[in-house]
Amino acid sequence: MTQTEYKIYIDDIIRRVESARLKVSGHHIVKIIAVSKYSTTEEIESLYRIGQRAFGENKVQDLKAKAAALEELPLEWHFIGNLQKNKINNLLDINPTLFQALDSLELAEELQKRLLAKDMQLDCLMQINSAREASKHGVNPEDALTTYAQIEQKCPNIQLKGVMSIGAHSKEREVIKKSFETTYEIYKQLPNATICSMGMSGDFELAIECGSNMIRLGSLMFNK
Ligand SMILES: *Cc1c(COP(=O)(O)O)cnc(C)c1O
């Protein structure tokens, strides 16, 4: 695809996001995170030239390499993957805009220690395993409110901004919808939360209709 063709392709995705968000309300704003985990720095630059600023990676070493290679560009980096304790310091060295996959109180407490030692604050989302899938990380829905409050109370260097979920792994729209609704119900009960991150290439319209205000698009944004 030429750059012009790519722009037309991206405009079509934006139109899909627009019509989904307008079904919720004209005031419902949705932010797109371009997940670049399958993409090269050249491909990230092409998307940047069309106007995309927020990118996401799910491996600390990839985030580090791409953020370093593109450091002259005013990009926003989101870490959306599972964070192993031995990678915490590497992640903090990159100082991402948002860590979206804080998935336990235990990880939060470890992160808190490192943040305190470095005198840093980090914006995070708590990941909820709304479909209760063994293959997925995240706090179980029934524990979500308690765990969120515990992190807020015990981890002053973590700024919780809301929640993140991956939709149910299913072909049935109703099953996926239920998983998004579960996360949104929890989100609505969190007084200071402003971000509900859910929806990927295959299910973002449904996620937006269920209340998502941040979608994470990988294969679709990069036309893979
Ligand atoms: C890979 C990934 C995405 C993007 O997936 P696509 O289906 O390619 O849009 C979104 N969120 C998380 C957590 C991911 O790991």
Tab-separated table of C-alpha atoms and ligand atoms in Angstrom:
chain	number	residue	atom	x	y	z
A	1	MET	CA	0.000	0.000	0.000
A	2	THR	CA	1.187	3.519	-0.734
A	3	GLN	CA	0.996	6.112	2.041
A	4	THR	CA	-2.128	7.592	0.368
A	5	GLU	CA	-3.820	4.201	0.189
A	6	TYR	CA	-2.891	3.543	3.804
A	7	LYS	CA	-4.450	6.846	4.849
A	8	ILE	CA	-7.709	5.904	3.092
A	9	TYR	CA	-7.580	2.515	4.808
A	10	ILE	CA	-7.093	4.132	8.254
A	11	ASP	CA	-9.867	6.676	7.565
A	12	ASP	CA	-12.213	3.740	7.124
A	13	ILE	CA	-11.250	2.334	10.551
A	14	ILE	CA	-11.801	5.783	12.100
A	15	ARG	CA	-15.254	5.882	10.499
A	16	ARG	CA	-16.092	2.513	12.072
A	17	VAL	CA	-14.958	3.792	15.491
A	18	GLU	CA	-17.021	6.960	14.965
A	19	SER	CA	-20.222	5.148	14.170
A	20	ALA	CA	-19.793	2.782	17.138
A	21	ARG	CA	-19.143	5.619	19.588
A	22	LEU	CA	-22.052	7.713	18.261
A	23	LYS	CA	-24.371	4.808	19.109
A	24	VAL	CA	-23.348	5.414	22.735
A	25	SER	CA	-23.354	9.231	22.674
A	26	GLY	CA	-21.828	12.183	20.877
A	27	HIS	CA	-19.915	12.840	24.088
A	28	HIS	CA	-18.426	9.351	24.234
A	29	ILE	CA	-14.795	9.743	23.152
A	30	VAL	CA	-12.759	6.669	22.243
A	31	LYS	CA	-8.978	6.598	22.097
A	32	ILE	CA	-7.211	4.219	19.718
A	33	ILE	CA	-3.988	2.538	20.817
A	34	ALA	CA	-2.153	1.083	17.815
A	35	VAL	CA	-0.679	-2.210	18.974
A	36	SER	CA	2.616	-2.510	17.130
A	37	LYS	CA	3.756	-5.904	18.434
A	38	TYR	CA	3.679	-7.487	14.948
A	39	SER	CA	5.072	-4.398	13.246
A	40	THR	CA	8.400	-2.780	12.455
A	41	THR	CA	9.577	0.706	13.369
A	42	GLU	CA	9.093	1.717	9.701
A	43	GLU	CA	5.458	0.654	9.892
A	44	ILE	CA	5.009	2.598	13.133
A	45	GLU	CA	6.444	5.679	11.388
A	46	SER	CA	3.969	5.302	8.507
A	47	LEU	CA	1.088	5.291	10.946
A	48	TYR	CA	2.610	8.226	12.841
A	49	ARG	CA	2.654	10.237	9.602
A	50	ILE	CA	-1.100	9.667	9.277
A	51	GLY	CA	-1.573	11.108	12.761
A	52	GLN	CA	-1.466	8.169	15.189
A	53	ARG	CA	0.428	8.993	18.399
A	54	ALA	CA	-0.363	6.202	20.898
A	55	PHE	CA	1.252	2.794	20.446
A	56	GLY	CA	1.226	-0.377	22.516
A	57	GLU	CA	3.582	-3.307	22.969
A	58	ASN	CA	3.251	-6.501	24.995
A	59	LYS	CA	6.910	-7.394	25.562
A	60	VAL	CA	9.225	-5.170	27.588
A	61	GLN	CA	12.236	-5.806	25.336
A	62	ASP	CA	10.248	-4.904	22.179
A	63	LEU	CA	8.872	-1.786	23.813
A	64	LYS	CA	12.373	-0.775	24.813
A	65	ALA	CA	13.832	-1.324	21.329
A	66	LYS	CA	11.024	0.441	19.462
A	67	ALA	CA	10.754	3.354	21.887
A	68	ALA	CA	14.525	3.876	21.621
A	69	ALA	CA	14.568	3.642	17.817
A	70	LEU	CA	11.727	6.175	17.526
A	71	GLU	CA	12.712	8.437	20.387
A	72	GLU	CA	12.708	11.635	18.281
A	73	LEU	CA	8.991	11.182	17.555
A	74	PRO	CA	6.479	12.474	20.128
A	75	LEU	CA	4.885	9.055	20.699
A	76	GLU	CA	2.951	7.758	23.657
A	77	TRP	CA	3.864	4.182	24.651
A	78	HIS	CA	1.481	1.800	26.387
A	79	PHE	CA	2.591	-1.493	27.877
A	80	ILE	CA	-0.251	-3.984	27.447
A	81	GLY	CA	1.417	-7.318	28.221
A	82	ASN	CA	1.985	-9.492	31.222
A	83	LEU	CA	4.763	-8.021	33.359
A	84	GLN	CA	7.200	-10.411	34.989
A	85	LYS	CA	8.718	-9.175	38.231
A	86	ASN	CA	12.243	-9.405	36.859
A	87	LYS	CA	11.278	-6.997	34.051
A	88	ILE	CA	9.825	-4.259	36.274
A	89	ASN	CA	12.968	-2.124	36.334
A	90	ASN	CA	13.352	-2.390	32.558
A	91	LEU	CA	9.788	-1.193	32.127
A	92	LEU	CA	10.286	1.711	34.524
A	93	ASP	CA	13.415	2.803	32.647
A	94	ILE	CA	11.175	3.346	29.595
A	95	ASN	CA	8.643	5.254	31.719
A	96	PRO	CA	5.579	4.273	29.629
A	97	THR	CA	2.508	6.488	29.432
A	98	LEU	CA	0.261	3.727	30.762
A	99	PHE	CA	0.758	0.174	32.022
A	100	GLN	CA	-2.510	-1.516	31.133
A	101	ALA	CA	-2.045	-5.008	32.560
A	102	LEU	CA	-1.647	-4.739	36.314
A	103	ASP	CA	-3.121	-8.121	37.164
A	104	SER	CA	-2.670	-8.764	40.902
A	105	LEU	CA	-2.115	-7.084	44.250
A	106	GLU	CA	1.152	-9.008	44.512
A	107	LEU	CA	2.492	-7.465	41.294
A	108	ALA	CA	1.244	-4.048	42.404
A	109	GLU	CA	3.141	-4.328	45.692
A	110	GLU	CA	6.348	-5.290	43.897
A	111	LEU	CA	5.858	-2.445	41.443
A	112	GLN	CA	5.213	-0.052	44.324
A	113	LYS	CA	8.578	-0.934	45.913
A	114	ARG	CA	10.472	-0.224	42.696
A	115	LEU	CA	8.536	2.992	42.030
A	116	LEU	CA	9.295	4.238	45.529
A	117	ALA	CA	12.987	3.420	45.150
A	118	LYS	CA	13.120	5.363	41.888
A	119	ASP	CA	10.879	8.149	43.199
A	120	MET	CA	8.496	7.613	40.284
A	121	GLN	CA	4.745	7.464	39.727
A	122	LEU	CA	3.135	5.210	37.119
A	123	ASP	CA	-0.335	5.376	35.591
A	124	CYS	CA	-1.857	1.882	35.423
A	125	LEU	CA	-5.022	-0.010	34.562
A	126	MET	CA	-6.033	-3.102	36.496
A	127	GLN	CA	-6.618	-6.052	34.192
A	128	ILE	CA	-9.817	-8.005	34.785
A	129	ASN	CA	-10.220	-11.568	33.553
A	130	SER	CA	-13.881	-10.960	32.812
A	131	ALA	CA	-14.402	-14.204	30.903
A	132	ARG	CA	-12.596	-16.225	33.602
A	133	GLU	CA	-10.325	-17.898	31.080
A	134	ALA	CA	-7.387	-19.899	32.399
A	135	SER	CA	-5.273	-18.680	29.472
A	136	LYS	CA	-5.733	-15.043	30.466
A	137	HIS	CA	-4.257	-12.916	33.187
A	138	GLY	CA	-6.253	-10.608	35.380
A	139	VAL	CA	-8.192	-10.270	38.579
A	140	ASN	CA	-11.432	-12.271	38.760
A	141	PRO	CA	-14.546	-10.087	38.446
A	142	GLU	CA	-15.784	-10.902	41.951
A	143	ASP	CA	-12.489	-9.729	43.466
A	144	ALA	CA	-12.018	-6.689	41.250
A	145	LEU	CA	-13.470	-3.938	43.460
A	146	THR	CA	-11.630	-5.167	46.544
A	147	THR	CA	-8.308	-5.605	44.768
A	148	TYR	CA	-8.604	-2.201	43.094
A	149	ALA	CA	-9.222	-0.536	46.467
A	150	GLN	CA	-6.314	-2.442	48.055
A	151	ILE	CA	-3.931	-1.318	45.326
A	152	GLU	CA	-5.095	2.271	45.748
A	153	GLN	CA	-4.584	2.056	49.479
A	154	LYS	CA	-1.276	0.192	49.601
A	155	CYS	CA	0.487	1.540	46.518
A	156	PRO	CA	0.660	5.348	46.578
A	157	ASN	CA	3.116	5.494	43.657
A	158	ILE	CA	0.677	3.641	41.388
A	159	GLN	CA	-1.990	5.886	39.886
A	160	LEU	CA	-4.888	3.626	38.941
A	161	LYS	CA	-6.849	5.118	36.048
A	162	GLY	CA	-9.316	2.321	35.375
A	163	VAL	CA	-9.538	-1.187	33.982
A	164	MET	CA	-8.497	-3.294	31.007
A	165	SER	CA	-9.971	-6.528	29.659
A	166	ILE	CA	-9.554	-8.834	26.716
A	167	GLY	CA	-12.922	-9.971	25.342
A	168	ALA	CA	-13.982	-13.587	25.741
A	169	HIS	CA	-12.339	-15.962	23.300
A	170	SER	CA	-15.523	-17.030	21.561
A	171	LYS	CA	-17.276	-16.852	18.220
A	172	GLU	CA	-20.546	-16.028	19.909
A	173	ARG	CA	-21.280	-12.334	20.033
A	174	GLU	CA	-23.398	-12.722	23.174
A	175	VAL	CA	-20.560	-14.392	25.079
A	176	ILE	CA	-18.101	-11.661	24.099
A	177	LYS	CA	-20.672	-9.003	24.935
A	178	LYS	CA	-21.224	-10.500	28.371
A	179	SER	CA	-17.482	-10.309	29.100
A	180	PHE	CA	-17.378	-6.614	28.114
A	181	GLU	CA	-20.465	-5.879	30.194
A	182	THR	CA	-18.882	-7.549	33.211
A	183	THR	CA	-15.852	-5.240	32.963
A	184	TYR	CA	-17.953	-2.153	32.308
A	185	GLU	CA	-20.138	-2.840	35.372
A	186	ILE	CA	-17.003	-2.909	37.528
A	187	TYR	CA	-15.606	0.214	35.860
A	188	LYS	CA	-18.797	2.146	36.594
A	189	GLN	CA	-18.449	1.389	40.297
A	190	LEU	CA	-14.934	2.852	40.542
A	191	PRO	CA	-15.377	6.490	41.553
A	192	ASN	CA	-12.165	7.953	40.097
A	193	ALA	CA	-11.642	5.678	37.104
A	194	THR	CA	-11.609	7.347	33.680
A	195	ILE	CA	-10.341	4.592	31.364
A	196	CYS	CA	-12.156	1.415	30.341
A	197	SER	CA	-9.786	-0.294	27.886
A	198	MET	CA	-11.426	-3.091	25.934
A	199	GLY	CA	-11.823	-4.071	22.311
A	200	MET	CA	-9.315	-5.384	19.782
A	201	SER	CA	-9.351	-5.752	15.973
A	202	GLY	CA	-12.113	-8.371	15.937
A	203	ASP	CA	-14.454	-6.968	18.555
A	204	PHE	CA	-13.852	-3.224	19.014
A	205	GLU	CA	-17.259	-2.049	17.803
A	206	LEU	CA	-19.029	-4.290	20.283
A	207	ALA	CA	-16.626	-3.180	23.043
A	208	ILE	CA	-17.366	0.496	22.348
A	209	GLU	CA	-21.106	-0.173	22.394
A	210	CYS	CA	-20.569	-1.782	25.823
A	211	GLY	CA	-18.841	1.377	27.113
A	212	SER	CA	-15.165	1.030	26.199
A	213	ASN	CA	-13.330	4.341	25.774
A	214	MET	CA	-9.932	2.908	24.808
A	215	ILE	CA	-9.454	0.275	22.115
A	216	ARG	CA	-6.270	-1.603	21.314
A	217	LEU	CA	-5.990	-2.339	17.604
A	218	GLY	CA	-3.071	-4.376	16.289
A	219	SER	CA	-3.626	-6.399	13.115
A	220	LEU	CA	-6.308	-4.015	11.823
A	221	MET	CA	-4.303	-0.773	12.195
A	222	PHE	CA	-1.259	-2.302	10.564
A	223	ASN	CA	-3.269	-4.185	7.919
A	224	LYS	CA	-1.817	-7.611	8.825
B	1	LIG	C1	-2.121	-8.169	20.665
B	1	LIG	C2	-2.996	-7.466	21.602
B	1	LIG	C3	-3.972	-6.577	21.139
B	1	LIG	C4	-4.242	-6.326	19.670
B	1	LIG	O1	-4.736	-7.479	19.044
B	1	LIG	P1	-5.331	-7.448	17.557
B	1	LIG	O2	-6.318	-8.555	17.544
B	1	LIG	O3	-4.189	-7.658	16.641
B	1	LIG	O4	-6.001	-6.124	17.375
B	1	LIG	C5	-4.745	-5.925	22.079
B	1	LIG	N1	-4.570	-6.116	23.416
B	1	LIG	C6	-3.646	-6.962	23.900
B	1	LIG	C7	-3.516	-7.122	25.368
B	1	LIG	C8	-2.834	-7.665	23.015
B	1	LIG	O5	-1.917	-8.506	23.503
